Amino acid sequence: MGVQKRLLLVSNSTLHGGGYLEHCQEQIKKFFGQQVKKVLFIPYALHDRDAYAHKARTKFESLGYKLDSIHEVADPVEAVKKSEAIFIGGGNTFRLLKTLYDNGLISEIRKRILQDGIPYMGSSAGTNVATVGINTTNDMPIVCPPSLKALGLVPFNINPHYLDPDVNSTHMGETREQRIIQYHEEPDTPPVLALREGSMLLVEDEKSSLLGLTGARLFLRGKTPIEYEPGTDLSFLLRMSLGS
Amino acid sequence: MGVQKRLLLVSNSTLHGGGYLEHCQEQIKKFFGQQVKKVLFIPYALHDRDAYAHKARTKFESLGYKLDSIHEVADPVEAVKKSEAIFIGGGNTFRLLKTLYDNGLISEIRKRILQDGIPYMGSSAGTNVATVGINTTNDMPIVCPPSLKALGLVPFNINPHYLDPDVNSTHMGETREQRIIQYHEEPDTPPVLALREGSMLLVEDEKSSLLGLTGARLFLRGKTPIEYEPGTDLSFLLRMSLGS
């Protein structure tokens, strides 16, 4: 039996009216299961890493998992090497990706997920960095990573916190849909899966499905966007290549 | 008499319910005045440069100015050297800045504005690239410029299309204000002037004032944001330095 790739890519950590990771806690427990005892948390997307680790630890302990935060260890690469599961939280995607590069973690995380088969969970910015590149983040470029290329655990990009156009809005800035379509004006750009708040993507080896309650919208270069309902099998996305 | 720096930095090109550049057309006429006969337009922020140039030319001709689009000339650097006024339009800020770098225009535009004193008008992305850096753009990083550093015509950054928090929103993505404050968590970050749609900043040498109807919000690192009404003298902003 070969190694299985396992990812849980969540649009957002907190849903309106709920607590931190509350809306996806059943999926988290099912995803990490009983074999995982301890999760390695990567809090680089937020400035206050101590507070962020405390918040994540409190939640994960309530679900029955121990949590180590990578900012508390002397050697982050070694921590990734020894990890049995990884969770990267949200915040600013540029800051997160730059710190992953600065600490030399990109190739090591890839190896753990794709070669060793440990489970990876991301939320928001942590979901963005799991994809081909962070080109469809909603965040401001507050710092400059050496590249926009990310972990490449899936062959497409994601837009988390996807927002449908507000027909009553008088604001003239581009809608989220217009921004993603602008991305696809560029050559050789991969598909973009837009995950509404409350939705998440589960990847298990060659299979992928849309979880949560709010659905997703798929943008393919030069094509009309397609709506997918919660529960849809999206395995075909894993077989897509750049520009398809 | 020394060279005078002259900038008109507009938040947005189109205000809800109005036509292209309609809400700022009186300011544009006053800014370019009767001495300028022809404006050099830079359409790099949008994919369809022909359509964009046509739109801008139609508007500028209606105001009494000829317009050359830089994408129609063989030598863009030469076009900047010969220009008597520059207008950079909105679209995607990353695409715009990358193309300015790719075509070797950054230093030449700076020279024309700061040494030769020709007037510069920007709207949206064209306003972003006039500042220290594009760190507070609202756009997605659809391409990767070699640097986030921009023209540096003023010693601060701007957030165009500034949106006040919507107290009724159930969306959990960061508000614009939260995003700008995240930028200021980074060290040595300049002030950010957030221009609401309908507002613009006029810079004439050592003087600067806020025009339009909607006002602006100033973010200084580590300080409470400050509101400014239309008409306010903001000359002090031109004397600010990094991190102040």
Short mmCIF file of C-alpha atoms in Angstrom, two decimals:
data_model
loop_
_atom_site.label_atom_id
_atom_site.label_comp_id
_atom_site.label_asym_id
_atom_site.label_seq_id
_atom_site.Cartn_x
_atom_site.Cartn_y
_atom_site.Cartn_z
CA MET A 1 0.00 0.00 0.00
CA GLY A 2 1.43 3.36 -1.05
CA VAL A 3 1.55 6.57 0.90
CA GLN A 4 -1.72 8.48 1.01
CA LYS A 5 -1.83 12.25 0.68
CA ARG A 6 -4.28 13.75 3.17
CA LEU A 7 -5.30 17.41 3.28
CA LEU A 8 -8.08 19.36 4.95
CA LEU A 9 -8.21 22.84 3.44
CA VAL A 10 -10.61 25.10 5.30
CA SER A 11 -11.79 28.46 3.93
CA ASN A 12 -11.91 30.25 7.26
CA SER A 13 -11.15 29.51 10.90
CA THR A 14 -14.13 31.28 12.42
CA LEU A 15 -17.65 31.43 11.07
CA HIS A 16 -19.92 34.32 12.05
CA GLY A 17 -21.56 33.63 15.39
CA GLY A 18 -19.31 30.66 16.23
CA GLY A 19 -16.04 30.05 18.06
CA TYR A 20 -12.57 29.39 16.67
CA LEU A 21 -12.64 26.31 14.38
CA GLU A 22 -16.06 25.46 15.77
CA HIS A 23 -17.83 25.10 12.41
CA CYS A 24 -15.31 22.50 11.23
CA GLN A 25 -14.50 20.69 14.46
CA GLU A 26 -16.27 17.47 13.50
CA GLN A 27 -14.34 17.38 10.22
CA ILE A 28 -11.09 18.05 12.10
CA LYS A 29 -11.68 15.14 14.49
CA LYS A 30 -12.55 12.83 11.65
CA PHE A 31 -9.55 14.04 9.63
CA PHE A 32 -6.87 13.59 12.30
CA GLY A 33 -8.68 10.62 13.84
CA GLN A 34 -7.39 8.68 16.80
CA GLN A 35 -3.94 7.86 15.46
CA VAL A 36 -2.68 11.42 15.59
CA LYS A 37 -1.77 12.42 19.12
CA LYS A 38 -0.03 15.74 18.54
CA VAL A 39 -0.34 18.42 15.88
CA LEU A 40 2.45 20.78 14.87
CA PHE A 41 0.98 24.29 14.59
CA ILE A 42 2.52 26.97 12.37
CA PRO A 43 1.39 30.44 13.55
CA TYR A 44 3.56 32.53 11.18
CA ALA A 45 0.63 34.33 9.54
CA LEU A 46 -0.09 36.39 12.65
CA HIS A 47 2.17 38.82 14.45
CA ASP A 48 1.42 37.65 18.00
CA ARG A 49 2.48 34.03 17.77
CA ASP A 50 2.19 33.31 21.49
CA ALA A 51 -1.45 34.39 21.62
CA TYR A 52 -2.19 32.52 18.41
CA ALA A 53 -0.60 29.31 19.66
CA HIS A 54 -2.54 29.60 22.90
CA LYS A 55 -5.81 29.92 20.99
CA ALA A 56 -5.05 26.99 18.72
CA ARG A 57 -3.78 24.83 21.60
CA THR A 58 -6.91 25.47 23.66
CA LYS A 59 -9.09 24.40 20.75
CA PHE A 60 -7.07 21.34 19.77
CA GLU A 61 -6.81 20.14 23.37
CA SER A 62 -10.59 20.38 23.63
CA LEU A 63 -10.73 18.02 20.63
CA GLY A 64 -8.29 15.58 22.25
CA TYR A 65 -5.02 16.54 20.54
CA LYS A 66 -1.80 17.94 21.92
CA LEU A 67 -0.38 20.88 20.01
CA ASP A 68 3.20 22.09 19.60
CA SER A 69 3.73 25.51 18.08
CA ILE A 70 6.71 25.69 15.74
CA HIS A 71 7.69 29.13 17.03
CA GLU A 72 8.42 27.63 20.44
CA VAL A 73 11.07 25.18 19.23
CA ALA A 74 14.74 25.85 18.54
CA ASP A 75 14.86 24.09 15.18
CA PRO A 76 11.73 24.48 13.00
CA VAL A 77 13.00 22.13 10.26
CA GLU A 78 13.60 19.42 12.84
CA ALA A 79 10.11 20.00 14.25
CA VAL A 80 8.59 19.44 10.80
CA LYS A 81 10.71 16.31 10.33
CA LYS A 82 9.38 14.85 13.57
CA SER A 83 5.77 16.01 13.22
CA GLU A 84 2.91 13.55 12.95
CA ALA A 85 0.44 16.15 11.62
CA ILE A 86 0.65 19.82 10.57
CA PHE A 87 -1.83 22.67 10.94
CA ILE A 88 -1.11 26.08 9.42
CA GLY A 89 -3.46 28.81 10.61
CA GLY A 90 -4.70 31.96 8.89
CA GLY A 91 -3.61 35.58 9.01
CA ASN A 92 -1.55 37.36 6.37
CA THR A 93 -0.60 35.02 3.53
CA PHE A 94 2.46 37.02 2.41
CA ARG A 95 3.89 37.06 5.91
CA LEU A 96 3.21 33.34 6.26
CA LEU A 97 4.80 32.33 2.96
CA LYS A 98 7.84 34.57 3.51
CA THR A 99 8.46 33.02 6.93
CA LEU A 100 8.11 29.50 5.53
CA TYR A 101 10.79 30.41 2.96
CA ASP A 102 12.98 32.26 5.48
CA ASN A 103 12.97 29.25 7.78
CA GLY A 104 13.67 26.79 4.98
CA LEU A 105 10.45 24.87 5.55
CA ILE A 106 8.89 24.66 2.07
CA SER A 107 10.63 21.53 0.84
CA GLU A 108 10.53 19.81 4.23
CA ILE A 109 6.76 20.30 4.64
CA ARG A 110 6.21 19.09 1.06
CA LYS A 111 8.24 16.01 1.80
CA ARG A 112 6.33 15.20 4.98
CA ILE A 113 2.97 15.53 3.26
CA LEU A 114 3.70 14.04 -0.16
CA GLN A 115 6.31 11.41 0.66
CA ASP A 116 5.63 10.52 4.28
CA GLY A 117 1.86 10.98 4.13
CA ILE A 118 1.28 12.90 7.36
CA PRO A 119 -2.02 14.85 7.39
CA TYR A 120 -2.01 18.59 6.60
CA MET A 121 -4.70 21.00 7.69
CA GLY A 122 -4.80 24.64 6.62
CA SER A 123 -7.23 27.41 7.26
CA SER A 124 -7.45 30.64 5.24
CA ALA A 125 -3.79 31.68 4.64
CA GLY A 126 -2.79 28.13 5.62
CA THR A 127 -5.05 26.90 2.82
CA ASN A 128 -3.56 29.40 0.34
CA VAL A 129 -0.02 28.20 0.96
CA ALA A 130 -1.03 24.57 0.35
CA THR A 131 -1.78 25.36 -3.31
CA VAL A 132 0.29 26.14 -6.41
CA GLY A 133 0.74 29.78 -5.44
CA ILE A 134 -0.70 32.54 -3.31
CA ASN A 135 -1.89 34.55 -6.34
CA THR A 136 -5.51 34.49 -5.22
CA THR A 137 -5.07 35.49 -1.60
CA ASN A 138 -7.24 38.35 -0.34
CA ASP A 139 -4.43 39.75 1.78
CA MET A 140 -2.26 42.82 1.38
CA PRO A 141 1.40 42.32 0.41
CA ILE A 142 2.70 43.62 3.74
CA VAL A 143 6.02 41.83 3.15
CA CYS A 144 7.60 40.38 0.03
CA PRO A 145 8.25 36.62 -0.12
CA PRO A 146 11.00 35.46 -2.52
CA SER A 147 8.31 33.89 -4.71
CA LEU A 148 4.53 33.58 -4.86
CA LYS A 149 4.97 29.84 -5.43
CA ALA A 150 3.68 27.89 -2.47
CA LEU A 151 3.71 24.28 -1.22
CA GLY A 152 2.02 22.88 -4.31
CA LEU A 153 0.19 20.10 -2.47
CA VAL A 154 -2.65 20.40 -5.02
CA PRO A 155 -2.44 21.37 -8.72
CA PHE A 156 -4.73 24.44 -8.43
CA ASN A 157 -5.13 27.62 -6.43
CA ILE A 158 -7.75 28.49 -3.83
CA ASN A 159 -9.49 31.72 -2.92
CA PRO A 160 -10.56 31.41 0.71
CA HIS A 161 -13.31 33.57 2.27
CA TYR A 162 -14.93 33.74 -1.17
CA LEU A 163 -17.54 36.48 -1.32
CA ASP A 164 -20.36 36.58 -3.85
CA PRO A 165 -20.90 39.95 -5.52
CA ASP A 166 -23.19 42.22 -3.50
CA VAL A 167 -25.79 43.49 -5.96
CA ASN A 168 -26.67 46.37 -3.67
CA SER A 169 -23.12 47.59 -3.26
CA THR A 170 -22.14 51.05 -4.50
CA HIS A 171 -18.45 50.27 -3.99
CA MET A 172 -16.55 50.36 -7.26
CA GLY A 173 -13.56 48.21 -6.35
CA GLU A 174 -13.41 44.92 -8.26
CA THR A 175 -15.59 42.07 -6.98
CA ARG A 176 -13.86 38.88 -5.90
CA GLU A 177 -15.03 37.21 -9.11
CA GLN A 178 -13.56 40.03 -11.23
CA ARG A 179 -10.24 39.71 -9.41
CA ILE A 180 -10.03 35.97 -10.05
CA ILE A 181 -10.93 36.48 -13.70
CA GLN A 182 -8.11 39.07 -13.92
CA TYR A 183 -5.75 36.37 -12.66
CA HIS A 184 -6.87 34.12 -15.50
CA GLU A 185 -6.05 36.82 -18.04
CA GLU A 186 -2.45 35.88 -17.35
CA PRO A 187 -1.04 32.92 -19.31
CA ASP A 188 -0.57 29.43 -17.83
CA THR A 189 -2.62 30.07 -14.73
CA PRO A 190 -4.10 27.09 -12.87
CA PRO A 191 -7.76 26.64 -11.88
CA VAL A 192 -8.98 28.57 -8.84
CA LEU A 193 -11.36 26.98 -6.39
CA ALA A 194 -13.23 29.71 -4.51
CA LEU A 195 -14.28 28.41 -1.10
CA ARG A 196 -17.05 30.36 0.63
CA GLU A 197 -16.76 30.83 4.37
CA GLY A 198 -18.06 27.63 5.94
CA SER A 199 -16.76 25.37 3.20
CA MET A 200 -13.66 23.20 3.04
CA LEU A 201 -11.94 20.76 0.75
CA LEU A 202 -10.97 17.27 1.85
CA VAL A 203 -8.24 15.52 -0.16
CA GLU A 204 -7.47 11.86 0.40
CA ASP A 205 -4.95 10.61 -2.09
CA GLU A 206 -6.70 10.64 -5.48
CA LYS A 207 -10.08 11.64 -4.06
CA SER A 208 -11.35 15.05 -3.13
CA SER A 209 -14.70 16.27 -1.85
CA LEU A 210 -16.29 19.52 -0.84
CA LEU A 211 -17.38 19.63 2.80
CA GLY A 212 -19.26 22.23 4.86
CA LEU A 213 -22.48 24.03 4.10
CA THR A 214 -21.82 26.87 1.70
CA GLY A 215 -20.43 25.41 -1.53
CA ALA A 216 -17.69 26.57 -3.83
CA ARG A 217 -17.20 28.20 -7.20
CA LEU A 218 -14.63 26.91 -9.67
CA PHE A 219 -12.84 29.25 -12.06
CA LEU A 220 -11.07 27.78 -15.08
CA ARG A 221 -9.09 30.03 -17.42
CA GLY A 222 -11.34 31.27 -20.23
CA LYS A 223 -14.42 29.38 -19.02
CA THR A 224 -17.62 30.38 -17.25
CA PRO A 225 -17.34 29.76 -13.47
CA ILE A 226 -19.07 26.62 -12.17
CA GLU A 227 -20.97 26.23 -8.89
CA TYR A 228 -20.52 23.15 -6.72
CA GLU A 229 -22.80 22.10 -3.88
CA PRO A 230 -21.50 20.77 -0.57
CA GLY A 231 -20.78 17.07 -0.82
CA THR A 232 -19.68 17.19 -4.45
CA ASP A 233 -16.88 14.86 -5.52
CA LEU A 234 -14.13 17.16 -6.82
CA SER A 235 -11.53 14.45 -7.48
CA PHE A 236 -11.15 15.66 -11.07
CA LEU A 237 -9.47 18.80 -9.71
CA LEU A 238 -6.52 16.73 -8.54
CA ARG A 239 -5.90 15.58 -12.09
CA MET A 240 -5.89 19.10 -13.56
CA SER A 241 -2.75 20.65 -14.91
CA LEU A 242 -1.58 24.25 -15.26
CA GLY A 243 -3.75 26.32 -17.53
CA SER A 244 -6.47 23.70 -17.90
CA MET B 1 12.46 79.28 -9.06
CA GLY B 2 12.99 75.57 -8.53
CA VAL B 3 11.12 72.65 -10.08
CA GLN B 4 7.71 72.02 -8.61
CA LYS B 5 6.47 68.48 -7.95
CA ARG B 6 2.83 68.11 -8.98
CA LEU B 7 0.70 65.04 -8.34
CA LEU B 8 -3.02 64.28 -8.45
CA LEU B 9 -3.63 60.94 -6.76
CA VAL B 10 -7.21 59.77 -7.19
CA SER B 11 -8.72 56.91 -5.17
CA ASN B 12 -10.90 55.54 -7.97
CA SER B 13 -11.60 56.28 -11.61
CA THR B 14 -15.36 55.76 -11.52
CA LEU B 15 -17.74 56.69 -8.76
CA HIS B 16 -21.02 54.80 -8.39
CA GLY B 17 -23.62 56.28 -10.73
CA GLY B 18 -21.14 58.38 -12.71
CA GLY B 19 -18.99 58.00 -15.82
CA TYR B 20 -15.28 57.34 -16.16
CA LEU B 21 -13.29 60.07 -14.35
CA GLU B 22 -16.46 62.14 -14.13
CA HIS B 23 -16.33 62.78 -10.38
CA CYS B 24 -12.85 64.28 -10.65
CA GLN B 25 -12.98 65.97 -14.04
CA GLU B 26 -12.94 69.50 -12.65
CA GLN B 27 -9.87 68.68 -10.59
CA ILE B 28 -8.20 67.10 -13.64
CA LYS B 29 -8.77 70.22 -15.75
CA LYS B 30 -7.46 72.46 -13.01
CA PHE B 31 -4.50 70.14 -12.44
CA PHE B 32 -3.29 69.87 -16.03
CA GLY B 33 -4.47 73.39 -16.84
CA GLN B 34 -4.02 75.03 -20.21
CA GLN B 35 -0.30 74.51 -20.60
CA VAL B 36 -0.51 70.74 -20.99
CA LYS B 37 -1.64 69.78 -24.49
CA LYS B 38 -1.05 66.04 -24.46
CA VAL B 39 -1.05 63.43 -21.71
CA LEU B 40 0.93 60.18 -21.83
CA PHE B 41 -1.36 57.38 -20.65
CA ILE B 42 -0.01 54.16 -19.13
CA PRO B 43 -2.62 51.37 -19.40
CA TYR B 44 -0.49 48.50 -18.07
CA ALA B 45 -2.83 47.66 -15.16
CA LEU B 46 -5.49 46.23 -17.46
CA HIS B 47 -5.21 43.32 -19.87
CA ASP B 48 -7.00 44.97 -22.81
CA ARG B 49 -4.78 47.98 -23.38
CA ASP B 50 -6.44 49.06 -26.63
CA ALA B 51 -9.88 49.28 -25.06
CA TYR B 52 -8.45 51.02 -22.02
CA ALA B 53 -6.59 53.61 -24.10
CA HIS B 54 -9.74 54.25 -26.11
CA LYS B 55 -11.73 54.88 -22.94
CA ALA B 56 -9.11 57.21 -21.49
CA ARG B 57 -8.59 59.04 -24.80
CA THR B 58 -12.30 59.67 -25.20
CA LYS B 59 -12.48 61.16 -21.73
CA PHE B 60 -9.34 63.27 -22.00
CA GLU B 61 -10.30 64.60 -25.43
CA SER B 62 -13.63 65.67 -23.97
CA LEU B 63 -11.65 67.67 -21.42
CA GLY B 64 -9.52 69.26 -24.15
CA TYR B 65 -6.35 67.13 -23.99
CA LYS B 66 -4.76 64.85 -26.51
CA LEU B 67 -3.73 61.45 -25.19
CA ASP B 68 -0.97 59.09 -26.30
CA SER B 69 -1.01 55.57 -24.89
CA ILE B 70 2.44 54.23 -24.08
CA HIS B 71 1.53 50.76 -25.39
CA GLU B 72 1.14 52.22 -28.90
CA VAL B 73 4.72 53.52 -29.16
CA ALA B 74 7.84 51.60 -30.10
CA ASP B 75 10.01 52.93 -27.29
CA PRO B 76 8.23 53.43 -23.96
CA VAL B 77 11.27 54.98 -22.23
CA GLU B 78 11.57 57.52 -25.01
CA ALA B 79 7.85 58.28 -24.71
CA VAL B 80 8.29 59.04 -21.00
CA LYS B 81 11.32 61.22 -21.76
CA LYS B 82 9.28 63.31 -24.20
CA SER B 83 6.04 63.41 -22.21
CA GLU B 84 4.60 66.65 -20.91
CA ALA B 85 2.23 64.94 -18.43
CA ILE B 86 1.64 61.35 -17.27
CA PHE B 87 -1.55 59.55 -16.28
CA ILE B 88 -1.44 55.98 -14.97
CA GLY B 89 -4.84 54.29 -14.78
CA GLY B 90 -6.18 51.63 -12.45
CA GLY B 91 -6.54 47.88 -12.73
CA ASN B 92 -4.28 45.29 -11.14
CA THR B 93 -1.45 46.94 -9.19
CA PHE B 94 0.91 43.95 -9.36
CA ARG B 95 0.56 43.72 -13.13
CA LEU B 96 1.10 47.47 -13.45
CA LEU B 97 4.20 47.60 -11.27
CA LYS B 98 5.74 44.52 -12.91
CA THR B 99 5.29 46.03 -16.37
CA LEU B 100 6.80 49.34 -15.25
CA TYR B 101 9.85 47.39 -14.05
CA ASP B 102 9.94 45.10 -17.11
CA ASN B 103 9.95 48.13 -19.42
CA GLY B 104 12.58 49.96 -17.41
CA LEU B 105 10.30 52.89 -16.66
CA ILE B 106 10.60 53.34 -12.90
CA SER B 107 13.65 55.59 -12.81
CA GLU B 108 12.64 57.52 -15.93
CA ILE B 109 9.18 58.35 -14.60
CA ARG B 110 10.69 59.38 -11.26
CA LYS B 111 13.11 61.66 -13.07
CA ARG B 112 10.39 63.31 -15.15
CA ILE B 113 8.23 64.01 -12.11
CA LEU B 114 10.83 64.87 -9.48
CA GLN B 115 13.54 66.53 -11.59
CA ASP B 116 11.70 67.88 -14.60
CA GLY B 117 8.46 68.71 -12.78
CA ILE B 118 5.90 67.37 -15.25
CA PRO B 119 2.49 66.65 -13.68
CA TYR B 120 1.57 63.08 -12.66
CA MET B 121 -1.95 61.82 -12.26
CA GLY B 122 -2.78 58.36 -10.94
CA SER B 123 -6.03 56.62 -10.24
CA SER B 124 -6.42 53.50 -8.10
CA ALA B 125 -3.46 51.25 -9.07
CA GLY B 126 -1.86 54.32 -10.66
CA THR B 127 -2.09 56.01 -7.26
CA ASN B 128 -0.63 52.97 -5.49
CA VAL B 129 2.47 52.95 -7.70
CA ALA B 130 3.11 56.65 -7.00
CA THR B 131 3.82 55.88 -3.34
CA VAL B 132 6.65 54.19 -1.41
CA GLY B 133 5.38 50.69 -2.16
CA ILE B 134 2.31 48.77 -3.22
CA ASN B 135 1.98 47.04 0.16
CA THR B 136 -1.50 48.41 0.76
CA THR B 137 -3.08 47.61 -2.60
CA ASN B 138 -6.41 45.75 -2.54
CA ASP B 139 -5.46 43.68 -5.56
CA MET B 140 -4.52 40.03 -5.89
CA PRO B 141 -0.88 39.18 -6.67
CA ILE B 142 -1.69 37.79 -10.12
CA VAL B 143 1.93 38.31 -11.19
CA CYS B 144 5.12 38.88 -9.21
CA PRO B 145 6.98 42.18 -9.68
CA PRO B 146 10.71 42.13 -8.83
CA SER B 147 9.97 44.35 -5.82
CA LEU B 148 6.99 45.89 -4.05
CA LYS B 149 8.87 49.21 -4.05
CA ALA B 150 7.14 51.72 -6.28
CA LEU B 151 7.85 55.19 -7.71
CA GLY B 152 8.26 56.82 -4.30
CA LEU B 153 6.88 60.19 -5.38
CA VAL B 154 5.53 60.68 -1.84
CA PRO B 155 7.00 59.38 1.47
CA PHE B 156 3.95 57.32 2.46
CA ASN B 157 1.65 54.62 1.10
CA ILE B 158 -1.96 54.91 0.00
CA ASN B 159 -4.90 52.55 0.22
CA PRO B 160 -7.28 53.48 -2.60
CA HIS B 161 -10.99 52.50 -2.61
CA TYR B 162 -10.89 52.63 1.19
CA LEU B 163 -13.93 50.92 2.70
CA ASP B 164 -15.21 51.57 6.19
CA PRO B 165 -16.06 48.45 8.21
CA ASP B 166 -19.62 47.26 7.58
CA VAL B 167 -21.15 46.77 11.01
CA ASN B 168 -23.87 44.53 9.57
CA SER B 169 -21.49 42.20 7.77
CA THR B 170 -21.28 38.55 8.76
CA HIS B 171 -18.17 38.05 6.62
CA MET B 172 -15.17 37.07 8.72
CA GLY B 173 -12.35 38.17 6.41
CA GLU B 174 -10.28 41.04 7.79
CA THR B 175 -11.69 44.54 7.37
CA ARG B 176 -9.65 47.05 5.38
CA GLU B 177 -8.65 48.75 8.62
CA GLN B 178 -7.45 45.45 10.11
CA ARG B 179 -5.37 44.77 7.00
CA ILE B 180 -3.66 48.16 7.18
CA ILE B 181 -2.98 47.68 10.88
CA GLN B 182 -1.41 44.27 10.04
CA TYR B 183 0.91 46.12 7.66
CA HIS B 184 1.98 48.38 10.51
CA GLU B 185 2.86 45.36 12.66
CA GLU B 186 5.87 45.08 10.38
CA PRO B 187 8.92 47.22 11.27
CA ASP B 188 9.83 50.47 9.47
CA THR B 189 6.54 50.80 7.63
CA PRO B 190 5.51 54.25 6.37
CA PRO B 191 2.18 56.00 7.06
CA VAL B 192 -0.81 54.82 5.04
CA LEU B 193 -3.35 57.33 3.76
CA ALA B 194 -6.65 55.55 3.10
CA LEU B 195 -8.58 57.41 0.41
CA ARG B 196 -12.30 56.65 0.25
CA GLU B 197 -13.86 56.40 -3.20
CA GLY B 198 -14.54 59.97 -4.30
CA SER B 199 -11.51 61.44 -2.58
CA MET B 200 -8.11 62.41 -3.99
CA LEU B 201 -4.86 63.95 -2.88
CA LEU B 202 -3.35 66.97 -4.58
CA VAL B 203 0.38 67.52 -4.13
CA GLU B 204 2.02 70.74 -5.26
CA ASP B 205 5.63 70.85 -4.23
CA GLU B 206 5.64 71.14 -0.42
CA LYS B 207 1.88 71.47 -0.14
CA SER B 208 -0.75 68.77 -0.15
CA SER B 209 -4.49 68.87 0.29
CA LEU B 210 -7.37 66.44 0.36
CA LEU B 211 -9.91 66.99 -2.42
CA GLY B 212 -13.24 65.35 -3.23
CA LEU B 213 -16.21 64.70 -1.00
CA THR B 214 -15.57 61.61 1.10
CA GLY B 215 -12.49 62.24 3.25
CA ALA B 216 -9.59 60.05 4.21
CA ARG B 217 -8.26 58.09 7.15
CA LEU B 218 -4.61 58.23 8.12
CA PHE B 219 -2.86 55.23 9.66
CA LEU B 220 0.43 55.77 11.47
CA ARG B 221 2.35 52.82 12.86
CA GLY B 222 1.31 52.17 16.47
CA LYS B 223 -1.15 55.09 16.59
CA THR B 224 -4.95 55.38 16.49
CA PRO B 225 -6.16 56.17 12.94
CA ILE B 226 -7.10 59.80 12.28
CA GLU B 227 -9.99 61.07 10.13
CA TYR B 228 -9.53 63.99 7.75
CA GLU B 229 -12.32 65.96 6.14
CA PRO B 230 -12.24 67.03 2.48
CA GLY B 231 -10.29 70.25 2.07
CA THR B 232 -7.82 69.47 4.86
CA ASP B 233 -4.24 70.63 4.40
CA LEU B 234 -2.15 67.45 4.56
CA SER B 235 1.22 69.04 3.79
CA PHE B 236 2.69 67.50 6.94
CA LEU B 237 2.43 64.09 5.24
CA LEU B 238 5.08 65.13 2.72
CA ARG B 239 7.55 65.71 5.54
CA MET B 240 7.01 62.30 7.13
CA SER B 241 9.69 59.68 7.11
CA LEU B 242 9.61 55.88 7.21
CA GLY B 243 8.11 54.47 10.36
CA SER B 244 6.90 57.82 11.67
#
